Structures are given as C-alpha cells and as structure tokens.
Amino acid sequence: MLADTYIPRRLDDQWKIGFWDVDVAAPLLFFVFVGYLSGTRVAFLACMGVGMLLSRSIARLTADKHPAFAIHWLYWHLPTSPLTAMSATPPSHLRRMVG
C-alpha cells in the first residue's frame, strides 16, 4: 500500500508529433514532402517556408479554442465525401435547422 500509483489526468489529449499537435504539424510535413519531391534546394526551401507560414497561421487560428476546432472547421467548410460524412449529424451544407 506504500507504492505510488500514477493516475493519468488527461486521457483524451490530441495526437502529437513531437511537441506539436497534428493539425499544426501536418501542413509543415506535407509541404516538406512536396519540397523533397521537387528535387531542387530552392523549391524545397520555398515549400518549407510555405509550410511554416501555414502551420503558424493554423496555430494562431486554433489558439484558445476547443481542441477539435480544426476538425469542426474542416467539417463545415469542406465538401462532404463518403469518408467524412457522419450519419448522426446533418450534412454540412444544411445550415438552418428547425426544431
């Protein structure tokens, strides 16, 4: 009974890549990959710069908001597909609900 027991305080933390949340790190990683595929150093650095700017703007946009803000924003602003459609909620193009 003297053993210290670790009790986790946060079970539903957002996924992380290193120190960054996935929604912030994904654009940077995508643009680094695109820059690598380009085959030139100038294009690689340009793509990395674009990825950094986009990641920084996403980080500023999602600061002090719900942890799933980026997913909610994508749901309401991107067209639905069979992969992103939810059966329990109405389609995202129906903005007015009665009831």
PDB file of N, CA, C and O in Angstrom, residues 2 24 34 50 63 83:
ATOM      1  N   LEU A   2       2.145   1.128   0.101  1.00  0.00           N
ATOM      2  CA  LEU A   2       3.003   2.288   0.109  1.00  0.00           C
ATOM      3  C   LEU A   2       3.473   2.676  -1.293  1.00  0.00           C
ATOM      4  O   LEU A   2       4.149   3.677  -1.454  1.00  0.00           O
ATOM      5  N   VAL A  24      -1.354  21.165 -36.516  1.00  0.00           N
ATOM      6  CA  VAL A  24      -0.345  22.188 -36.769  1.00  0.00           C
ATOM      7  C   VAL A  24       0.848  21.597 -37.524  1.00  0.00           C
ATOM      8  O   VAL A  24       1.400  22.233 -38.416  1.00  0.00           O
ATOM      9  N   VAL A  34       6.458  17.665 -50.249  1.00  0.00           N
ATOM     10  CA  VAL A  34       6.319  18.198 -51.609  1.00  0.00           C
ATOM     11  C   VAL A  34       7.621  18.854 -52.051  1.00  0.00           C
ATOM     12  O   VAL A  34       8.052  18.693 -53.204  1.00  0.00           O
ATOM     13  N   VAL A  50       6.519  27.967 -46.991  1.00  0.00           N
ATOM     14  CA  VAL A  50       5.056  27.993 -47.092  1.00  0.00           C
ATOM     15  C   VAL A  50       4.430  27.119 -46.006  1.00  0.00           C
ATOM     16  O   VAL A  50       3.450  27.494 -45.368  1.00  0.00           O
ATOM     17  N   ALA A  63      -5.611  28.780 -31.455  1.00  0.00           N
ATOM     18  CA  ALA A  63      -5.193  29.087 -30.084  1.00  0.00           C
ATOM     19  C   ALA A  63      -6.406  29.485 -29.251  1.00  0.00           C
ATOM     20  O   ALA A  63      -7.288  30.222 -29.706  1.00  0.00           O
ATOM     21  N   LEU A  83     -15.979   9.409 -46.900  1.00  0.00           N
ATOM     22  CA  LEU A  83     -15.067   9.223 -45.777  1.00  0.00           C
ATOM     23  C   LEU A  83     -15.345  10.187 -44.627  1.00  0.00           C
ATOM     24  O   LEU A  83     -15.121   9.867 -43.465  1.00  0.00           O
TER      25      LEU A  83
END
